[in-house]
Short mmCIF file of C-alpha atoms and ligand atoms in Angstrom, two decimals:
data_model
loop_
_atom_site.label_atom_id
_atom_site.label_comp_id
_atom_site.label_asym_id
_atom_site.label_seq_id
_atom_site.Cartn_x
_atom_site.Cartn_y
_atom_site.Cartn_z
CA UNK A 1 20.53 10.73 -86.17
CA UNK A 2 23.18 10.42 -88.83
CA UNK A 3 22.24 7.59 -91.05
CA UNK A 4 23.73 8.64 -94.39
CA UNK A 5 27.35 7.66 -94.89
CA UNK A 6 27.86 8.90 -98.46
CA UNK A 7 26.21 11.20 -100.96
CA UNK A 8 22.80 9.77 -101.71
CA UNK A 9 21.72 8.83 -105.23
CA UNK A 10 19.04 11.01 -106.76
CA UNK A 11 16.37 8.31 -107.23
CA UNK A 12 16.80 7.10 -103.67
CA UNK A 13 16.38 10.70 -102.57
CA UNK A 14 13.04 11.06 -104.21
CA UNK A 15 11.70 7.77 -102.85
CA UNK A 16 12.77 8.56 -99.34
CA UNK A 17 11.37 12.10 -99.47
CA UNK A 18 8.00 10.80 -100.56
CA UNK A 19 8.11 8.22 -97.81
CA UNK A 20 8.96 10.85 -95.20
CA UNK A 21 6.18 13.13 -96.45
CA UNK A 22 3.73 10.28 -96.34
CA UNK A 23 4.55 9.80 -92.66
CA UNK A 24 3.99 13.49 -91.94
CA UNK A 25 0.56 13.35 -93.49
CA UNK A 26 -0.79 11.12 -90.75
CA UNK A 27 0.33 13.29 -87.85
CA UNK A 28 -2.16 15.78 -86.50
CA UNK A 29 -0.78 16.62 -83.12
CA UNK A 30 1.45 19.69 -83.28
CA UNK A 31 4.35 18.65 -81.04
CA UNK A 32 4.56 15.18 -82.60
CA UNK A 33 4.54 16.82 -85.98
CA UNK A 34 7.38 19.25 -85.21
CA UNK A 35 9.43 16.39 -83.82
CA UNK A 36 9.00 14.41 -87.05
CA UNK A 37 9.72 17.36 -89.30
CA UNK A 38 13.06 17.87 -87.57
CA UNK A 39 13.96 14.20 -87.58
CA UNK A 40 13.19 13.83 -91.29
CA UNK A 41 14.86 17.02 -92.53
CA UNK A 42 17.94 16.44 -90.39
CA UNK A 43 18.30 13.01 -91.87
CA UNK A 44 17.90 14.41 -95.41
CA UNK A 45 20.66 16.96 -94.78
CA UNK A 46 22.88 15.03 -92.30
CA UNK A 47 22.41 17.81 -89.77
CA UNK A 48 23.58 17.35 -86.18
CA UNK A 49 20.97 19.71 -84.77
CA UNK A 50 17.91 21.66 -85.76
CA UNK A 51 15.12 23.81 -84.46
CA UNK A 52 11.74 25.14 -85.47
CA UNK A 53 10.35 28.60 -84.81
CA UNK A 54 6.63 29.22 -85.23
CA UNK A 55 5.04 32.56 -86.03
CA UNK A 56 2.96 33.84 -83.14
CA UNK A 57 1.47 37.25 -83.66
CA UNK A 58 4.29 39.50 -84.86
CA UNK A 59 7.12 37.37 -83.49
CA UNK A 60 8.85 34.07 -84.04
CA UNK A 61 8.58 31.78 -81.09
CA UNK A 62 11.17 29.10 -80.49
CA UNK A 63 9.08 25.95 -80.55
CA UNK A 64 11.18 22.84 -80.89
CA UNK A 65 14.82 21.75 -80.92
CA UNK A 66 16.78 18.57 -81.50
CA UNK A 67 20.52 18.27 -81.00
CA UNK A 68 22.29 14.91 -81.22
CA UNK A 69 25.55 16.14 -79.78
CA UNK A 70 24.01 17.79 -76.73
CA UNK A 71 20.96 15.72 -75.95
CA UNK A 72 21.34 12.31 -77.41
CA UNK A 73 19.62 10.74 -74.44
CA UNK A 74 17.68 13.60 -73.01
CA UNK A 75 14.54 14.14 -74.97
CA UNK A 76 12.87 16.46 -72.47
CA UNK A 77 15.76 18.84 -72.08
CA UNK A 78 16.04 19.02 -75.82
CA UNK A 79 12.43 19.97 -76.24
CA UNK A 80 12.07 22.67 -73.68
CA UNK A 81 15.39 24.44 -73.36
CA UNK A 82 14.43 27.52 -75.33
CA UNK A 83 10.75 27.43 -74.95
CA UNK A 84 10.28 31.03 -73.93
CA UNK A 85 12.53 32.81 -76.36
CA UNK A 86 11.12 35.03 -79.06
CA UNK A 87 12.63 36.74 -82.08
CA UNK A 88 11.41 39.77 -83.97
CA UNK A 89 10.38 39.12 -87.57
CA UNK A 90 12.87 41.49 -89.19
CA UNK A 91 16.21 41.28 -91.00
CA UNK A 92 18.42 41.58 -87.92
CA UNK A 93 18.59 37.88 -87.07
CA UNK A 94 19.03 34.84 -89.31
CA UNK A 95 15.64 33.27 -88.55
CA UNK A 96 13.97 36.69 -88.57
CA UNK A 97 15.44 37.41 -92.00
CA UNK A 98 14.09 34.18 -93.45
CA UNK A 99 10.62 34.82 -91.99
CA UNK A 100 10.61 38.45 -93.14
CA UNK A 101 11.82 37.81 -96.70
CA UNK A 102 10.71 34.24 -97.37
CA UNK A 103 14.21 33.47 -98.71
CA UNK A 104 16.22 30.52 -97.48
CA UNK A 105 19.80 31.00 -96.25
CA UNK A 106 22.93 28.87 -96.52
CA UNK A 107 25.60 29.78 -93.98
CA UNK A 108 29.08 28.21 -94.00
CA UNK A 109 30.10 29.53 -90.58
CA UNK A 110 27.70 31.36 -88.32
CA UNK A 111 30.62 33.31 -86.82
CA UNK A 112 31.92 34.47 -90.20
CA UNK A 113 28.94 35.95 -91.98
CA UNK A 114 29.87 37.93 -95.09
CA UNK A 115 30.27 41.71 -94.97
CA UNK A 116 27.20 43.75 -95.84
CA UNK A 117 24.57 41.25 -94.70
CA UNK A 118 21.79 42.77 -92.57
CA UNK A 119 21.54 39.84 -90.15
CA UNK A 120 23.83 38.65 -87.41
CA UNK A 121 24.10 35.37 -85.53
CA UNK A 122 23.03 35.34 -81.91
CA UNK A 123 25.60 33.24 -80.00
CA UNK A 124 23.47 33.04 -76.84
CA UNK A 125 22.55 29.38 -77.22
CA UNK A 126 26.15 28.36 -77.99
CA UNK A 127 27.34 30.26 -74.93
CA UNK A 128 24.95 28.64 -72.47
CA UNK A 129 25.42 25.16 -73.90
CA UNK A 130 29.07 25.20 -75.08
CA UNK A 131 27.89 24.05 -78.47
CA UNK A 132 29.65 25.40 -81.54
CA UNK A 133 27.32 26.32 -84.39
CA UNK A 134 29.06 26.41 -87.78
CA UNK A 135 27.13 25.55 -90.92
CA UNK A 136 23.44 26.40 -91.13
CA UNK A 137 20.58 25.89 -93.54
CA UNK A 138 17.53 28.01 -92.76
CA UNK A 139 14.27 27.71 -94.69
CA UNK A 140 10.79 29.22 -94.35
CA UNK A 141 7.73 27.13 -93.46
CA UNK A 142 4.72 28.34 -95.40
CA UNK A 143 1.08 27.38 -95.72
CA UNK A 144 -0.69 26.46 -98.92
CA UNK A 145 -1.79 30.12 -99.14
CA UNK A 146 1.82 31.23 -98.83
CA UNK A 147 1.40 32.64 -95.33
CA UNK A 148 4.48 32.27 -93.17
CA UNK A 149 3.94 29.78 -90.30
CA UNK A 150 7.51 29.42 -89.16
CA UNK A 151 11.19 28.82 -89.84
CA UNK A 152 13.20 25.61 -89.89
CA UNK A 153 16.89 25.82 -88.96
CA UNK A 154 19.29 22.96 -89.59
CA UNK A 155 22.67 23.22 -87.89
CA UNK A 156 26.09 21.60 -88.53
CA UNK A 157 26.10 19.15 -91.36
CA UNK A 158 28.47 16.41 -90.18
CA UNK A 159 30.43 13.85 -92.16
CA UNK A 160 30.69 10.29 -90.77
CA UNK A 161 33.83 11.25 -88.81
CA UNK A 162 32.01 14.11 -87.12
CA UNK A 163 33.71 16.87 -89.12
CA UNK A 164 31.47 19.85 -89.97
CA UNK A 165 30.70 20.43 -93.64
CA UNK A 166 28.72 23.13 -95.41
CA UNK A 167 25.20 22.29 -96.54
CA UNK A 168 24.96 22.04 -100.33
CA UNK A 169 22.73 23.90 -102.78
CA UNK A 170 21.11 20.59 -103.55
CA UNK A 171 20.26 20.01 -99.89
CA UNK A 172 18.90 23.52 -99.77
CA UNK A 173 16.46 22.81 -102.56
CA UNK A 174 15.43 19.40 -101.19
CA UNK A 175 14.87 20.74 -97.68
CA UNK A 176 13.01 23.79 -98.98
CA UNK A 177 10.72 21.52 -100.96
CA UNK A 178 10.14 19.32 -97.93
CA UNK A 179 9.56 22.39 -95.76
CA UNK A 180 6.80 23.49 -98.06
CA UNK A 181 4.82 20.33 -97.35
CA UNK A 182 5.76 20.48 -93.69
CA UNK A 183 4.28 23.99 -93.52
CA UNK A 184 1.04 22.66 -94.91
CA UNK A 185 1.02 19.89 -92.29
CA UNK A 186 1.64 22.42 -89.51
CA UNK A 187 -1.18 24.55 -90.84
CA UNK A 188 -3.44 21.50 -90.66
CA UNK A 189 -2.44 20.69 -87.08
CA UNK A 190 -3.19 24.28 -86.03
CA UNK A 191 -6.46 24.12 -87.93
CA UNK A 192 -7.41 20.87 -86.22
CA UNK A 193 -6.96 22.45 -82.82
CA UNK A 194 -9.14 25.32 -83.90
CA UNK A 195 -11.84 23.03 -85.31
CA UNK A 196 -11.97 21.06 -82.07
CA UNK A 197 -12.60 24.25 -80.12
CA UNK A 198 -15.29 25.27 -82.57
CA UNK A 199 -17.01 21.87 -82.36
CA UNK A 200 -17.05 22.21 -78.60
CA UNK A 201 -18.60 25.66 -78.89
CA UNK A 202 -21.20 24.35 -81.28
CA UNK A 203 -22.23 21.63 -78.85
CA UNK A 204 -22.37 24.16 -76.02
CA UNK A 205 -24.78 26.33 -78.02
CA UNK A 206 -27.19 23.43 -78.52
CA UNK A 207 -26.96 22.06 -75.01
CA UNK A 208 -26.83 24.73 -72.32
CA UNK A 209 -25.67 22.21 -69.73
CA UNK A 210 -22.78 20.97 -71.85
CA UNK A 211 -20.94 24.18 -71.24
CA UNK A 212 -17.40 25.11 -72.14
CA UNK A 213 -16.32 24.79 -68.48
CA UNK A 214 -17.80 21.28 -68.21
CA UNK A 215 -16.00 20.19 -71.34
CA UNK A 216 -12.74 21.75 -70.22
CA UNK A 217 -12.99 20.01 -66.86
CA UNK A 218 -13.63 16.58 -68.38
CA UNK A 219 -10.65 17.11 -70.72
CA UNK A 220 -8.37 18.20 -67.88
CA UNK A 221 -9.44 15.51 -65.39
CA UNK A 222 -8.89 12.88 -68.05
CA UNK A 223 -5.37 14.11 -68.79
CA UNK A 224 -4.42 14.14 -65.09
CA UNK A 225 -5.82 10.66 -64.51
CA UNK A 226 -4.00 9.38 -67.59
CA UNK A 227 -0.68 10.91 -66.49
CA UNK A 228 -0.86 9.11 -63.17
CA UNK A 229 -1.97 5.87 -64.83
CA UNK A 230 0.93 6.14 -67.29
CA UNK A 231 3.47 6.85 -64.54
CA UNK A 232 2.29 3.72 -62.71
CA UNK A 233 2.63 1.69 -65.88
CA UNK A 234 6.05 3.12 -66.73
CA UNK A 235 5.00 4.72 -70.00
CA UNK A 236 7.98 6.81 -71.22
CA UNK A 237 7.60 10.48 -70.38
CA UNK A 238 7.96 11.50 -74.02
CA UNK A 239 5.03 9.27 -75.00
CA UNK A 240 2.88 10.69 -72.21
CA UNK A 241 3.54 14.22 -73.39
CA UNK A 242 2.82 13.36 -77.00
CA UNK A 243 -0.43 11.59 -76.08
CA UNK A 244 -1.91 14.09 -73.69
CA UNK A 245 -2.84 16.76 -76.27
CA UNK A 246 -4.71 14.16 -78.27
CA UNK A 247 -6.42 12.82 -75.17
CA UNK A 248 -7.49 16.25 -74.01
CA UNK A 249 -9.05 17.21 -77.35
CA UNK A 250 -10.71 13.81 -77.71
CA UNK A 251 -12.10 13.83 -74.17
CA UNK A 252 -13.52 17.30 -74.73
CA UNK A 253 -15.54 15.86 -77.60
CA UNK A 254 -16.93 12.84 -75.71
CA UNK A 255 -20.55 14.08 -75.95
CA UNK A 256 -20.34 15.73 -79.39
CA UNK A 257 -22.97 13.24 -80.62
CA UNK A 258 -25.54 15.07 -78.48
CA UNK A 259 -25.85 17.62 -81.30
CA UNK A 260 -27.81 14.90 -83.13
CA UNK A 261 -30.37 14.53 -80.31
CA UNK A 262 -33.65 16.53 -80.57
CA UNK A 263 -33.98 19.59 -78.32
CA UNK A 264 -37.12 18.24 -76.65
CA UNK A 265 -35.00 15.45 -75.15
CA UNK A 266 -31.66 17.19 -74.83
CA UNK A 267 -33.07 20.19 -72.98
CA UNK A 268 -35.86 18.46 -71.06
CA UNK A 269 -36.18 19.89 -67.58
CA UNK A 270 -37.20 16.67 -65.85
CA UNK A 271 -36.35 12.98 -65.91
CA UNK A 272 -36.41 11.26 -69.31
CA UNK A 273 -38.99 8.53 -69.93
CA UNK A 274 -37.87 5.09 -71.09
CA UNK A 275 -38.14 5.88 -74.78
CA UNK A 276 -36.36 9.23 -74.48
CA UNK A 277 -33.52 7.62 -72.54
CA UNK A 278 -33.01 5.01 -75.26
CA UNK A 279 -32.92 7.77 -77.87
CA UNK A 280 -30.49 9.79 -75.77
CA UNK A 281 -28.15 6.81 -75.62
CA UNK A 282 -27.73 7.11 -79.39
CA UNK A 283 -25.39 10.08 -78.77
CA UNK A 284 -22.49 7.65 -78.38
CA UNK A 285 -23.05 6.16 -81.85
CA UNK A 286 -23.71 9.56 -83.40
CA UNK A 287 -20.49 10.87 -81.86
CA UNK A 288 -18.45 7.92 -83.08
CA UNK A 289 -19.63 8.64 -86.61
CA UNK A 290 -17.65 11.90 -86.64
CA UNK A 291 -14.38 10.04 -86.27
CA UNK A 292 -14.28 7.27 -88.77
CA UNK A 293 -10.83 7.62 -90.31
CA UNK A 294 -8.97 4.61 -88.88
CA UNK A 295 -5.62 5.89 -90.21
CA UNK A 296 -5.65 8.89 -87.95
CA UNK A 297 -4.41 8.38 -84.43
CA UNK A 298 -6.55 11.29 -83.39
CA UNK A 299 -9.76 9.96 -84.93
CA UNK A 300 -9.10 6.55 -83.41
CA UNK A 301 -8.85 7.98 -79.93
CA UNK A 302 -11.78 10.40 -80.29
CA UNK A 303 -13.92 7.54 -81.62
CA UNK A 304 -12.95 5.21 -78.78
CA UNK A 305 -14.02 7.84 -76.26
CA UNK A 306 -17.23 8.98 -77.96
CA UNK A 307 -18.28 5.36 -78.35
CA UNK A 308 -17.11 3.91 -75.04
CA UNK A 309 -17.64 6.56 -72.35
CA UNK A 310 -20.97 5.07 -71.14
CA UNK A 311 -19.74 1.49 -70.99
CA UNK A 312 -19.52 0.07 -67.48
CA UNK A 313 -16.75 -2.07 -66.00
CA UNK A 314 -19.38 -4.69 -65.00
CA UNK A 315 -20.75 -4.90 -68.56
CA UNK A 316 -24.09 -3.18 -67.89
CA UNK A 317 -23.34 -0.05 -69.95
CA UNK A 318 -23.88 0.83 -73.61
CA UNK A 319 -23.53 0.57 -76.61
CA UNK A 320 -21.60 -2.75 -76.51
CA UNK A 321 -21.40 -4.03 -80.06
CA UNK A 322 -24.29 -1.89 -81.32
CA UNK A 323 -23.01 0.30 -84.13
CA UNK A 324 -25.87 1.46 -86.36
CA UNK A 325 -26.06 5.22 -85.88
CA UNK A 326 -29.13 5.41 -88.14
CA UNK A 327 -31.42 3.71 -85.64
CA UNK A 328 -33.69 5.95 -83.61
CA UNK A 329 -33.11 4.12 -80.33
CA UNK A 330 -30.33 2.04 -78.80
CA UNK A 331 -30.81 -1.68 -79.51
CA UNK A 332 -30.71 -3.88 -76.46
CA UNK A 333 -27.34 -5.66 -76.55
CA UNK A 334 -24.86 -6.45 -73.76
CA UNK A 335 -22.25 -3.79 -72.96
CA UNK A 336 -18.51 -4.22 -73.19
CA UNK A 337 -16.88 -5.35 -69.99
CA UNK A 338 -13.63 -4.69 -68.06
CA UNK A 339 -10.57 -4.29 -70.27
CA UNK A 340 -12.65 -4.82 -73.41
CA UNK A 341 -13.41 -1.15 -72.85
CA UNK A 342 -10.52 1.01 -74.07
CA UNK A 343 -8.45 2.64 -71.34
CA UNK A 344 -9.29 6.10 -72.70
CA UNK A 345 -13.04 5.44 -72.34
CA UNK A 346 -12.61 4.01 -68.82
CA UNK A 347 -10.84 7.20 -67.82
CA UNK A 348 -13.39 9.53 -69.40
CA UNK A 349 -16.25 7.59 -67.75
CA UNK A 350 -14.88 8.47 -64.32
CA UNK A 351 -14.19 12.08 -65.28
CA UNK A 352 -17.61 12.56 -66.88
CA UNK A 353 -19.75 11.07 -64.13
CA UNK A 354 -17.81 12.85 -61.40
CA UNK A 355 -18.41 16.11 -63.22
CA UNK A 356 -22.08 15.42 -64.03
CA UNK A 357 -22.85 14.63 -60.39
CA UNK A 358 -20.98 17.63 -59.01
CA UNK A 359 -22.73 20.01 -61.41
CA UNK A 360 -26.23 21.28 -61.86
CA UNK A 361 -28.00 19.88 -64.92
CA UNK A 362 -31.34 20.82 -66.52
CA UNK A 363 -32.75 17.72 -64.84
CA UNK A 364 -30.97 17.68 -61.49
CA UNK A 365 -29.25 19.78 -58.86
CA UNK A 366 -25.56 19.51 -58.08
CA UNK A 367 -24.85 16.85 -55.47
CA UNK A 368 -22.95 17.54 -52.26
CA UNK A 369 -19.27 16.64 -52.48
CA UNK A 370 -19.58 13.86 -49.90
CA UNK A 371 -22.40 12.23 -51.80
CA UNK A 372 -20.46 12.41 -55.06
CA UNK A 373 -17.35 10.84 -53.55
CA UNK A 374 -19.43 8.13 -51.88
CA UNK A 375 -20.96 7.34 -55.26
CA UNK A 376 -17.55 7.16 -56.97
CA UNK A 377 -16.28 4.80 -54.27
CA UNK A 378 -19.40 2.60 -54.33
CA UNK A 379 -19.27 2.25 -58.10
CA UNK A 380 -15.62 1.12 -58.16
CA UNK A 381 -15.64 -2.32 -59.81
CA UNK A 382 -19.28 -1.82 -60.86
CA UNK A 383 -19.59 1.24 -63.10
CA UNK A 384 -15.87 2.08 -62.99
CA UNK A 385 -12.47 0.43 -63.44
CA UNK A 386 -11.23 0.10 -59.82
CA UNK A 387 -7.70 1.16 -60.75
CA UNK A 388 -9.02 4.38 -62.32
CA UNK A 389 -11.08 5.11 -59.19
CA UNK A 390 -7.97 4.57 -57.02
CA UNK A 391 -6.06 7.03 -59.19
CA UNK A 392 -8.96 9.50 -59.04
CA UNK A 393 -8.71 9.53 -55.23
CA UNK A 394 -4.90 9.64 -55.28
CA UNK A 395 -4.99 12.86 -57.30
CA UNK A 396 -8.18 14.27 -55.83
CA UNK A 397 -6.49 17.52 -54.79
CA UNK A 398 -5.58 18.11 -58.45
CA UNK A 399 -9.13 17.24 -59.53
CA UNK A 400 -10.50 19.78 -57.08
CA UNK A 401 -8.09 22.44 -58.27
CA UNK A 402 -9.30 21.88 -61.83
CA UNK A 403 -12.91 22.14 -60.64
CA UNK A 404 -12.21 25.46 -59.02
CA UNK A 405 -10.40 26.78 -62.06
CA UNK A 406 -13.37 26.00 -64.37
CA UNK A 407 -16.23 26.74 -62.00
P1 C2E B 1 -24.63 13.78 -68.42
O1 C2E B 1 -25.59 14.71 -67.74
O2 C2E B 1 -23.33 14.35 -68.89
O3 C2E B 1 -24.38 12.59 -67.44
C1 C2E B 1 -23.30 11.71 -67.67
C2 C2E B 1 -23.43 10.47 -66.82
O4 C2E B 1 -23.33 10.82 -65.43
C3 C2E B 1 -24.78 9.76 -66.92
O5 C2E B 1 -24.81 8.88 -68.04
C4 C2E B 1 -24.78 8.97 -65.62
O6 C2E B 1 -23.92 7.85 -65.70
C5 C2E B 1 -24.15 9.94 -64.65
N1 C2E B 1 -25.21 10.72 -63.96
C6 C2E B 1 -25.65 11.97 -64.25
N2 C2E B 1 -26.60 12.35 -63.39
C7 C2E B 1 -26.82 11.33 -62.53
C8 C2E B 1 -27.69 11.11 -61.39
O7 C2E B 1 -28.49 11.98 -61.01
N3 C2E B 1 -27.59 9.89 -60.77
C9 C2E B 1 -26.73 8.95 -61.17
N4 C2E B 1 -26.69 7.78 -60.51
N5 C2E B 1 -25.89 9.10 -62.24
C10 C2E B 1 -25.93 10.28 -62.90
P2 C2E B 1 -26.23 8.44 -68.63
O8 C2E B 1 -27.15 8.06 -67.51
O9 C2E B 1 -25.95 7.41 -69.66
O10 C2E B 1 -26.82 9.72 -69.31
C11 C2E B 1 -26.26 10.25 -70.50
C12 C2E B 1 -26.79 11.61 -70.78
O11 C2E B 1 -28.23 11.52 -70.92
C13 C2E B 1 -26.60 12.61 -69.63
O12 C2E B 1 -25.33 13.15 -69.72
C14 C2E B 1 -27.71 13.60 -69.91
O13 C2E B 1 -27.38 14.48 -70.97
C15 C2E B 1 -28.84 12.72 -70.40
N6 C2E B 1 -29.74 12.35 -69.30
C16 C2E B 1 -29.65 11.25 -68.52
N7 C2E B 1 -30.68 11.23 -67.64
C17 C2E B 1 -31.43 12.34 -67.87
C18 C2E B 1 -32.62 12.89 -67.28
O14 C2E B 1 -33.22 12.34 -66.34
N8 C2E B 1 -33.12 14.06 -67.81
C19 C2E B 1 -32.48 14.68 -68.84
N9 C2E B 1 -33.01 15.84 -69.29
N10 C2E B 1 -31.34 14.21 -69.41
C20 C2E B 1 -30.83 13.05 -68.93
C1 SIN B 2 -4.03 0.20 -72.75
O1 SIN B 2 -2.92 0.75 -72.64
O2 SIN B 2 -4.92 0.68 -73.46
C2 SIN B 2 -4.32 -1.07 -72.03
C3 SIN B 2 -4.23 -0.86 -70.56
C4 SIN B 2 -5.35 -1.50 -69.83
O3 SIN B 2 -6.14 -2.20 -70.46
O4 SIN B 2 -5.44 -1.34 -68.60
C1 SIN B 3 -27.59 8.62 -54.26
O1 SIN B 3 -28.67 9.06 -54.73
O2 SIN B 3 -26.96 9.18 -53.34
C2 SIN B 3 -26.99 7.40 -54.83
C3 SIN B 3 -27.73 7.04 -56.07
C4 SIN B 3 -26.77 6.39 -57.01
O3 SIN B 3 -25.72 5.87 -56.58
O4 SIN B 3 -27.05 6.43 -58.25
FE1 FE B 4 -22.26 10.99 -72.76
FE1 FE B 5 -20.70 14.74 -70.43
#
């Protein structure tokens, strides 16, 4: 996207940088974040193309690319073209040099690097794509503790007529400043992923039945059901891909509120009595309490799922409009009904019950497959959204493959 037609005034610069940074702060999903970082820095520097490498172990891994000239209308190709290439973190390549030294680089023409520099330009990408890389601006992405998380490369600064210009020293300092905050945002997205996995482990330690495999299955079934739902409803492919990471993490945490339920109930070997059941139901309100930041897309989704996964399509589920997580038992109020229940929660309800019935629990044996499928069919339009049940059966071979993978 080339939106700047002339050199930008300094004050306008500052305002727009702050605005762009503000947008980054609300993104927690890694691929969405990388996409935004490239869009914003390219617009700051009028760059035709750009890519991000992330540090993985001792290498740099090509993680994201945008290129207006090559892929104006082909988002998917632009994202995945390089996805397997890796670069050593040493001074022999441009990106490797920046990661190894922490210095940024300004290059006027990638094919005419000065004499005596240790790095060289790898023309592989230009050769396979017939693109011509000329000017480059390459800056490190660092965390708040100054650890290197990656490298941002901006390619070919273009004037409004499409002529390639060199990046300026001023752009170098603006982009480097921006990259510093972007590095912190990337660090947070990686941290979030890690925290989700740790929360899941924590729940698994408390509740021997809520095992890692169970949680992984519910996350994976939910993603597969959503992908089919989204294809039917013509959701753009790019949106599906951006949403599925969030959905998977959120679905994995659907029962996280069970950590607030006493062991005597949670781990009871037999059926719960009436009072215990009503206390157990509080796990949906306890879970929702973890995710109360309404500005975060991720919290919003995780909350929807924690709160809504025991609602029923026919309105006989819980918690309906109950919301007080400090109560000791679920108040008796009507459930939400039909499309009042968020789509995410309707999907996780199907995934969760299918998995609970097919698995052994402290209080029950695993059911036979036939009996499980009969139950799912019979509850269509009662417990479950009929469209979600249809999709479940349409993709049942995938569901079974997931079950086998996480036995
Ligand atoms: P869960 O074990 O993950 O079960 C999730 C949901 O699957 C249940 O939500 C229910 O809709 C369905 N489900 C599980 N087992 C059966 C079954 O044998 N028959 C039928 N018809 N449906 C089943 P629900 O009922 O709201 O329960 C929520 C959570 O409460 C359960 O999660 C489990 O942790 C606990 N729980 C429910 N009933 C009992 C019980 O009798 N004994 C014990 N120890 N825990 C129970
Ligand atoms: C949604 O996209 O959340 C609404 C779709 C539905 O209610 O079926
Ligand atoms: C069954 O026990 O097979 C069916 C019971 C139910 O649908 O909850
Ligand atoms: Fe639950
Ligand atoms: Fe569950």
